[in-house]
Amino acid sequence: MPDIILKSHDDIVAMRRACRLAAQTLEEAAKMVKPGENTLAIDDFIYDYTIKHHAIPADLNYHGYPKSSCISINEVVCHGIPNKKTVLKDGDIVNIDITSILDGWHGDVSATFYVGTPSKEAINLVETTRECLNLGIAEVRPDARLGDIGAAIQEFAERRGFSVVRDFVGHGIGRQFHENLQVAHYGRRGHGLRLREGMTFTIEPMINAGDWRLRFLDDGWTTVTIDGKWSAQFEHTLVVTKDGCEIMTAFSAPLANSITPTGFKF
Ligand code: MF3
Ligand code: CO
Ligand code: CO
């Protein structure tokens, strides 16, 4: 296993640009989330926007993946393949996951959006998942342990009766899409790798309304919950700083179709 690559100041400056572009692309794609839109049209937009900004969509041809983004609706946990026949409908929840490569550096970000008017159950799942990511991020600082991140996420999700997906984890990221560091979204405080300044990785919890287990569809990519209940996900790319972390894929404005119409409090 190659070592964990710590990033220098210059590395961070370059990687920040890739992360900003990924976030900006997601901000723009978010505006397309509405009933009647097909997921291929959103993916086409993501491809064009990425190329226009002199970047490359990291997903495209990644281990044979056929599209530029992953778009995962309702019971699809992750890696939903954009398709003209997959049409968003009122009440759906949809995760859009975008990774951009700019000047050789990667930025990976995703969010779950509401299509039209969400149900109370959908809001509860999506807002819990958003909070799981925020709670995970709040643990990140030098000398914290990977288990602290996982525990914070798992405790919050399970307290609300939801489950944490085990089969996919956050990952180191930099010049490579998936670098050697795995961030489980479950775990025990005080356990696991000790964080160091200059580490760059994603946190990307997938939270299920029912059972945490999943299965693959015949396309070999799409994963769905085994019980058909819904799943949500949020993802950011982070760098560990002297006294905490920087969210490298932070948004410059609130995301469209991401704030609930009624507001929500736990
Ligand atoms: N963006 C995903 C992640 O968060 C990976 C997608 S790989 C693909 O790690 F091949 F499915 F696109
Ligand atoms: Co991603
Ligand atoms: Co990722």
mmCIF file of C-alpha atoms and ligand atoms in Angstrom:
data_model
loop_
_atom_site.group_PDB
_atom_site.id
_atom_site.type_symbol
_atom_site.label_atom_id
_atom_site.label_comp_id
_atom_site.label_asym_id
_atom_site.label_seq_id
_atom_site.Cartn_x
_atom_site.Cartn_y
_atom_site.Cartn_z
ATOM 1 C CA MET A 1 0.000 0.000 0.000
ATOM 2 C CA PRO A 2 1.444 3.406 -0.910
ATOM 3 C CA ASP A 3 1.742 5.857 1.976
ATOM 4 C CA ILE A 4 -0.734 8.602 2.679
ATOM 5 C CA ILE A 5 0.345 11.618 0.655
ATOM 6 C CA LEU A 6 0.536 14.816 2.705
ATOM 7 C CA LYS A 7 -0.068 17.906 0.584
ATOM 8 C CA SER A 8 2.183 20.956 0.612
ATOM 9 C CA HIS A 9 0.921 24.523 0.571
ATOM 10 C CA ASP A 10 1.425 24.671 -3.208
ATOM 11 C CA ASP A 11 -0.427 21.373 -3.639
ATOM 12 C CA ILE A 12 -3.360 22.770 -1.667
ATOM 13 C CA VAL A 13 -3.473 25.929 -3.760
ATOM 14 C CA ALA A 14 -3.718 23.835 -6.932
ATOM 15 C CA MET A 15 -6.146 21.294 -5.527
ATOM 16 C CA ARG A 16 -8.388 24.070 -4.203
ATOM 17 C CA ARG A 17 -9.016 25.164 -7.796
ATOM 18 C CA ALA A 18 -10.192 21.687 -8.806
ATOM 19 C CA CYS A 19 -12.422 21.510 -5.729
ATOM 20 C CA ARG A 20 -13.907 24.956 -6.389
ATOM 21 C CA LEU A 21 -14.719 23.971 -9.947
ATOM 22 C CA ALA A 22 -16.426 20.754 -8.807
ATOM 23 C CA ALA A 23 -18.496 22.723 -6.278
ATOM 24 C CA GLN A 24 -19.377 25.378 -8.856
ATOM 25 C CA THR A 25 -20.415 22.687 -11.337
ATOM 26 C CA LEU A 26 -22.702 21.145 -8.730
ATOM 27 C CA GLU A 27 -24.182 24.575 -7.934
ATOM 28 C CA GLU A 28 -25.081 24.991 -11.600
ATOM 29 C CA ALA A 29 -26.323 21.406 -12.076
ATOM 30 C CA ALA A 30 -28.549 21.838 -9.013
ATOM 31 C CA LYS A 31 -30.615 24.376 -10.916
ATOM 32 C CA MET A 32 -31.655 21.639 -13.376
ATOM 33 C CA VAL A 33 -33.272 19.522 -10.658
ATOM 34 C CA LYS A 34 -36.980 19.643 -11.399
ATOM 35 C CA PRO A 35 -39.826 17.245 -12.248
ATOM 36 C CA GLY A 36 -39.610 16.048 -15.871
ATOM 37 C CA GLU A 37 -35.841 16.511 -16.248
ATOM 38 C CA ASN A 38 -33.895 13.398 -17.280
ATOM 39 C CA THR A 39 -30.597 12.528 -15.659
ATOM 40 C CA LEU A 40 -28.691 12.317 -18.961
ATOM 41 C CA ALA A 41 -29.476 15.993 -19.637
ATOM 42 C CA ILE A 42 -27.955 16.880 -16.261
ATOM 43 C CA ASP A 43 -24.898 14.725 -17.005
ATOM 44 C CA ASP A 44 -24.496 16.345 -20.435
ATOM 45 C CA PHE A 45 -24.530 19.736 -18.741
ATOM 46 C CA ILE A 46 -21.875 18.567 -16.254
ATOM 47 C CA TYR A 47 -19.664 17.285 -19.084
ATOM 48 C CA ASP A 48 -19.969 20.509 -21.102
ATOM 49 C CA TYR A 49 -19.447 22.788 -18.086
ATOM 50 C CA THR A 50 -16.371 20.831 -16.999
ATOM 51 C CA ILE A 51 -14.774 20.881 -20.461
ATOM 52 C CA LYS A 52 -15.573 24.571 -20.881
ATOM 53 C CA HIS A 53 -13.602 25.228 -17.708
ATOM 54 C CA HIS A 54 -10.564 23.317 -19.009
ATOM 55 C CA ALA A 55 -11.151 20.382 -16.698
ATOM 56 C CA ILE A 56 -11.968 16.683 -17.120
ATOM 57 C CA PRO A 57 -14.851 14.799 -15.495
ATOM 58 C CA ALA A 58 -13.026 12.191 -13.386
ATOM 59 C CA ASP A 59 -15.894 9.695 -13.525
ATOM 60 C CA LEU A 60 -15.836 9.345 -17.310
ATOM 61 C CA ASN A 61 -14.073 6.045 -18.179
ATOM 62 C CA TYR A 62 -13.015 5.586 -14.541
ATOM 63 C CA HIS A 63 -12.701 1.787 -14.372
ATOM 64 C CA GLY A 64 -15.019 1.793 -17.368
ATOM 65 C CA TYR A 65 -17.722 4.033 -15.882
ATOM 66 C CA PRO A 66 -19.659 5.407 -18.885
ATOM 67 C CA LYS A 67 -20.755 8.922 -17.804
ATOM 68 C CA SER A 68 -19.415 12.147 -16.292
ATOM 69 C CA SER A 69 -21.346 12.053 -13.008
ATOM 70 C CA CYS A 70 -23.295 9.738 -10.733
ATOM 71 C CA ILE A 71 -26.980 10.599 -10.305
ATOM 72 C CA SER A 72 -28.766 8.465 -7.740
ATOM 73 C CA ILE A 73 -32.512 8.675 -7.091
ATOM 74 C CA ASN A 74 -34.474 7.474 -4.015
ATOM 75 C CA GLU A 75 -33.515 3.812 -3.287
ATOM 76 C CA VAL A 76 -30.378 4.115 -5.432
ATOM 77 C CA VAL A 77 -27.552 4.358 -2.905
ATOM 78 C CA CYS A 78 -24.787 5.498 -5.260
ATOM 79 C CA HIS A 79 -23.285 5.279 -8.762
ATOM 80 C CA GLY A 80 -26.611 5.743 -10.551
ATOM 81 C CA ILE A 81 -25.753 6.003 -14.262
ATOM 82 C CA PRO A 82 -27.306 9.017 -15.991
ATOM 83 C CA ASN A 83 -29.842 7.917 -18.600
ATOM 84 C CA LYS A 84 -32.357 9.655 -20.834
ATOM 85 C CA LYS A 85 -35.089 7.303 -19.598
ATOM 86 C CA THR A 86 -34.450 8.134 -15.946
ATOM 87 C CA VAL A 87 -36.724 11.112 -15.353
ATOM 88 C CA LEU A 88 -37.029 13.075 -12.102
ATOM 89 C CA LYS A 89 -40.505 13.220 -10.637
ATOM 90 C CA ASP A 90 -42.181 15.292 -7.951
ATOM 91 C CA GLY A 91 -41.258 14.070 -4.460
ATOM 92 C CA ASP A 92 -38.049 12.269 -5.456
ATOM 93 C CA ILE A 93 -34.718 12.831 -3.762
ATOM 94 C CA VAL A 94 -31.669 12.825 -6.031
ATOM 95 C CA ASN A 95 -27.952 12.826 -5.285
ATOM 96 C CA ILE A 96 -25.620 14.338 -7.860
ATOM 97 C CA ASP A 97 -21.947 13.403 -7.385
ATOM 98 C CA ILE A 98 -19.322 15.283 -9.392
ATOM 99 C CA THR A 99 -15.549 14.899 -9.505
ATOM 100 C CA SER A 100 -13.471 17.334 -11.568
ATOM 101 C CA ILE A 101 -9.823 17.022 -12.577
ATOM 102 C CA LEU A 102 -8.140 20.391 -13.061
ATOM 103 C CA ASP A 103 -4.388 20.649 -13.734
ATOM 104 C CA GLY A 104 -4.054 17.052 -12.531
ATOM 105 C CA TRP A 105 -5.831 17.601 -9.199
ATOM 106 C CA HIS A 106 -9.189 16.156 -8.131
ATOM 107 C CA GLY A 107 -12.173 17.688 -6.348
ATOM 108 C CA ASP A 108 -15.070 15.425 -5.323
ATOM 109 C CA VAL A 109 -18.428 16.711 -4.081
ATOM 110 C CA SER A 110 -22.039 15.596 -3.906
ATOM 111 C CA ALA A 111 -25.364 16.661 -2.469
ATOM 112 C CA THR A 112 -28.892 15.313 -2.325
ATOM 113 C CA PHE A 113 -31.630 17.521 -3.751
ATOM 114 C CA TYR A 114 -35.413 17.653 -3.486
ATOM 115 C CA VAL A 115 -37.403 17.288 -6.701
ATOM 116 C CA GLY A 116 -40.510 19.452 -6.319
ATOM 117 C CA THR A 117 -42.221 19.036 -2.954
ATOM 118 C CA PRO A 118 -40.664 16.497 -0.562
ATOM 119 C CA SER A 119 -42.481 14.289 1.958
ATOM 120 C CA LYS A 120 -41.750 14.660 5.682
ATOM 121 C CA GLU A 121 -39.936 11.310 5.578
ATOM 122 C CA ALA A 122 -37.733 12.471 2.715
ATOM 123 C CA ILE A 123 -36.885 15.697 4.541
ATOM 124 C CA ASN A 124 -36.003 13.786 7.701
ATOM 125 C CA LEU A 125 -33.655 11.429 5.820
ATOM 126 C CA VAL A 126 -31.973 14.123 3.722
ATOM 127 C CA GLU A 127 -31.522 16.639 6.551
ATOM 128 C CA THR A 128 -30.194 13.914 8.861
ATOM 129 C CA THR A 129 -27.653 12.943 6.200
ATOM 130 C CA ARG A 130 -26.630 16.577 5.661
ATOM 131 C CA GLU A 131 -26.096 16.888 9.414
ATOM 132 C CA CYS A 132 -24.102 13.625 9.452
ATOM 133 C CA LEU A 133 -21.608 15.135 7.017
ATOM 134 C CA ASN A 134 -21.427 18.346 9.071
ATOM 135 C CA LEU A 135 -20.843 16.395 12.290
ATOM 136 C CA GLY A 136 -18.123 14.317 10.618
ATOM 137 C CA ILE A 137 -16.404 17.457 9.346
ATOM 138 C CA ALA A 138 -16.554 18.992 12.831
ATOM 139 C CA GLU A 139 -14.298 16.177 14.106
ATOM 140 C CA VAL A 140 -11.495 16.881 11.628
ATOM 141 C CA ARG A 141 -8.330 18.376 13.124
ATOM 142 C CA PRO A 142 -4.731 17.236 13.682
ATOM 143 C CA ASP A 143 -4.505 14.358 16.191
ATOM 144 C CA ALA A 144 -8.193 13.448 15.860
ATOM 145 C CA ARG A 145 -8.758 9.814 14.859
ATOM 146 C CA LEU A 146 -10.647 8.464 11.859
ATOM 147 C CA GLY A 147 -12.893 6.637 14.329
ATOM 148 C CA ASP A 148 -14.008 9.987 15.751
ATOM 149 C CA ILE A 149 -15.458 10.917 12.359
ATOM 150 C CA GLY A 150 -17.184 7.572 11.886
ATOM 151 C CA ALA A 151 -18.609 7.536 15.400
ATOM 152 C CA ALA A 152 -20.043 11.053 15.138
ATOM 153 C CA ILE A 153 -21.838 10.120 11.929
ATOM 154 C CA GLN A 154 -23.038 6.713 13.071
ATOM 155 C CA GLU A 155 -24.343 7.933 16.436
ATOM 156 C CA PHE A 156 -26.405 10.703 14.864
ATOM 157 C CA ALA A 157 -27.842 8.558 12.048
ATOM 158 C CA GLU A 158 -28.729 5.607 14.268
ATOM 159 C CA ARG A 159 -30.267 7.799 16.964
ATOM 160 C CA ARG A 160 -32.755 8.829 14.284
ATOM 161 C CA GLY A 161 -33.489 5.248 13.318
ATOM 162 C CA PHE A 162 -31.446 5.308 10.120
ATOM 163 C CA SER A 163 -28.526 3.093 9.111
ATOM 164 C CA VAL A 164 -25.039 3.765 7.759
ATOM 165 C CA VAL A 165 -23.861 2.136 4.517
ATOM 166 C CA ARG A 166 -20.721 0.036 5.102
ATOM 167 C CA ASP A 167 -19.741 -0.881 1.525
ATOM 168 C CA PHE A 168 -18.554 2.589 0.504
ATOM 169 C CA VAL A 169 -16.303 4.918 2.442
ATOM 170 C CA GLY A 170 -14.696 8.335 2.108
ATOM 171 C CA HIS A 171 -11.221 8.298 0.565
ATOM 172 C CA GLY A 172 -7.934 10.074 0.230
ATOM 173 C CA ILE A 173 -7.895 12.321 -2.828
ATOM 174 C CA GLY A 174 -5.366 14.489 -4.643
ATOM 175 C CA ARG A 175 -3.558 13.758 -7.884
ATOM 176 C CA GLN A 176 -5.462 10.490 -7.745
ATOM 177 C CA PHE A 177 -9.236 10.096 -7.467
ATOM 178 C CA HIS A 178 -9.049 7.495 -4.700
ATOM 179 C CA GLU A 179 -5.869 7.683 -2.612
ATOM 180 C CA ASN A 180 -4.785 5.470 0.221
ATOM 181 C CA LEU A 181 -6.922 6.457 3.181
ATOM 182 C CA GLN A 182 -10.383 5.135 3.968
ATOM 183 C CA VAL A 183 -12.899 7.117 5.962
ATOM 184 C CA ALA A 184 -15.592 4.770 7.293
ATOM 185 C CA HIS A 185 -18.832 6.519 8.234
ATOM 186 C CA TYR A 186 -19.152 4.304 11.322
ATOM 187 C CA GLY A 187 -16.616 3.485 14.023
ATOM 188 C CA ARG A 188 -15.353 4.046 17.525
ATOM 189 C CA ARG A 189 -14.028 7.238 19.038
ATOM 190 C CA GLY A 190 -10.315 7.151 19.793
ATOM 191 C CA HIS A 191 -9.696 4.392 17.244
ATOM 192 C CA GLY A 192 -8.166 4.380 13.797
ATOM 193 C CA LEU A 193 -5.625 6.499 11.973
ATOM 194 C CA ARG A 194 -4.479 9.763 13.548
ATOM 195 C CA LEU A 195 -5.107 12.796 11.327
ATOM 196 C CA ARG A 196 -2.224 15.050 10.284
ATOM 197 C CA GLU A 197 -2.064 18.512 8.758
ATOM 198 C CA GLY A 198 -1.964 18.251 4.949
ATOM 199 C CA MET A 199 -4.096 15.106 4.655
ATOM 200 C CA THR A 200 -6.788 15.482 1.993
ATOM 201 C CA PHE A 201 -9.815 13.213 1.921
ATOM 202 C CA THR A 202 -13.542 13.073 1.396
ATOM 203 C CA ILE A 203 -16.288 12.409 3.896
ATOM 204 C CA GLU A 204 -19.370 11.098 2.076
ATOM 205 C CA PRO A 205 -21.886 9.332 4.307
ATOM 206 C CA MET A 206 -24.633 7.291 2.647
ATOM 207 C CA ILE A 207 -27.520 7.000 5.090
ATOM 208 C CA ASN A 208 -30.407 4.565 4.564
ATOM 209 C CA ALA A 209 -33.955 4.861 5.845
ATOM 210 C CA GLY A 210 -34.000 1.066 6.386
ATOM 211 C CA ASP A 211 -31.369 -1.668 6.189
ATOM 212 C CA TRP A 212 -27.775 -0.571 5.502
ATOM 213 C CA ARG A 213 -27.151 -3.402 3.055
ATOM 214 C CA LEU A 214 -27.220 -2.900 -0.683
ATOM 215 C CA ARG A 215 -27.092 -4.823 -3.925
ATOM 216 C CA PHE A 216 -25.730 -4.103 -7.376
ATOM 217 C CA LEU A 217 -27.938 -3.828 -10.445
ATOM 218 C CA ASP A 218 -27.010 -5.766 -13.583
ATOM 219 C CA ASP A 219 -25.184 -2.745 -15.045
ATOM 220 C CA GLY A 220 -22.425 -3.529 -12.528
ATOM 221 C CA TRP A 221 -22.404 0.032 -11.110
ATOM 222 C CA THR A 222 -25.755 1.107 -9.714
ATOM 223 C CA THR A 223 -26.294 0.104 -6.093
ATOM 224 C CA VAL A 224 -29.740 0.033 -4.477
ATOM 225 C CA THR A 225 -30.889 -0.662 -0.921
ATOM 226 C CA ILE A 226 -31.838 -4.311 -0.400
ATOM 227 C CA ASP A 227 -35.207 -3.315 1.093
ATOM 228 C CA GLY A 228 -36.064 -0.635 -1.481
ATOM 229 C CA LYS A 229 -36.148 2.112 1.161
ATOM 230 C CA TRP A 230 -34.557 5.432 0.314
ATOM 231 C CA SER A 231 -30.956 6.515 0.766
ATOM 232 C CA ALA A 232 -29.312 9.953 0.874
ATOM 233 C CA GLN A 233 -25.711 11.166 0.623
ATOM 234 C CA PHE A 234 -23.630 14.313 0.958
ATOM 235 C CA GLU A 235 -19.908 14.639 0.211
ATOM 236 C CA HIS A 236 -17.143 17.200 0.592
ATOM 237 C CA THR A 237 -13.400 17.162 -0.072
ATOM 238 C CA LEU A 238 -11.404 18.414 2.930
ATOM 239 C CA VAL A 239 -7.860 19.260 3.930
ATOM 240 C CA VAL A 240 -6.657 18.996 7.513
ATOM 241 C CA THR A 241 -5.294 22.393 8.598
ATOM 242 C CA LYS A 242 -3.285 23.484 11.666
ATOM 243 C CA ASP A 243 -6.345 23.802 13.867
ATOM 244 C CA GLY A 244 -9.195 22.072 12.036
ATOM 245 C CA CYS A 245 -9.998 21.648 8.391
ATOM 246 C CA GLU A 246 -10.879 23.542 5.256
ATOM 247 C CA ILE A 247 -13.868 22.416 3.197
ATOM 248 C CA MET A 248 -12.227 22.613 -0.212
ATOM 249 C CA THR A 249 -15.502 21.978 -2.073
ATOM 250 C CA ALA A 250 -17.514 24.560 -0.088
ATOM 251 C CA PHE A 251 -20.328 26.256 -2.024
ATOM 252 C CA SER A 252 -20.310 29.965 -2.701
ATOM 253 C CA ALA A 253 -24.075 30.282 -2.195
ATOM 254 C CA PRO A 254 -26.913 28.086 -0.897
ATOM 255 C CA LEU A 255 -27.633 25.232 -3.317
ATOM 256 C CA ALA A 256 -30.823 25.341 -5.364
ATOM 257 C CA ASN A 257 -33.376 22.640 -4.510
ATOM 258 C CA SER A 258 -31.520 21.792 -1.350
ATOM 259 C CA ILE A 259 -33.146 23.972 1.283
ATOM 260 C CA THR A 260 -36.554 22.658 2.296
ATOM 261 C CA PRO A 261 -39.459 24.986 1.496
ATOM 262 C CA THR A 262 -40.796 24.820 5.054
ATOM 263 C CA GLY A 263 -37.455 24.835 6.824
ATOM 264 C CA PHE A 264 -36.529 21.988 9.136
ATOM 265 C CA LYS A 265 -35.448 21.592 12.728
ATOM 266 C CA PHE A 266 -34.434 18.404 14.450
HETATM 267 N N1 MF3 B 1 -17.596 10.229 -6.905
HETATM 268 C C1 MF3 B 1 -17.607 8.909 -6.337
HETATM 269 C C2 MF3 B 1 -16.935 9.022 -4.992
HETATM 270 O O1 MF3 B 1 -17.387 9.809 -4.221
HETATM 271 C C3 MF3 B 1 -16.951 7.900 -7.196
HETATM 272 C C4 MF3 B 1 -17.615 7.693 -8.490
HETATM 273 S S1 MF3 B 1 -16.660 6.629 -9.422
HETATM 274 C C5 MF3 B 1 -17.600 6.301 -10.761
HETATM 275 O O2 MF3 B 1 -15.938 8.436 -4.674
HETATM 276 F F1 MF3 B 1 -16.869 5.597 -11.536
HETATM 277 F F2 MF3 B 1 -18.705 5.657 -10.377
HETATM 278 F F3 MF3 B 1 -17.978 7.423 -11.321
HETATM 279 CO CO CO B 2 -18.082 11.611 -5.112
HETATM 280 CO CO CO B 3 -15.718 10.467 -3.143
#
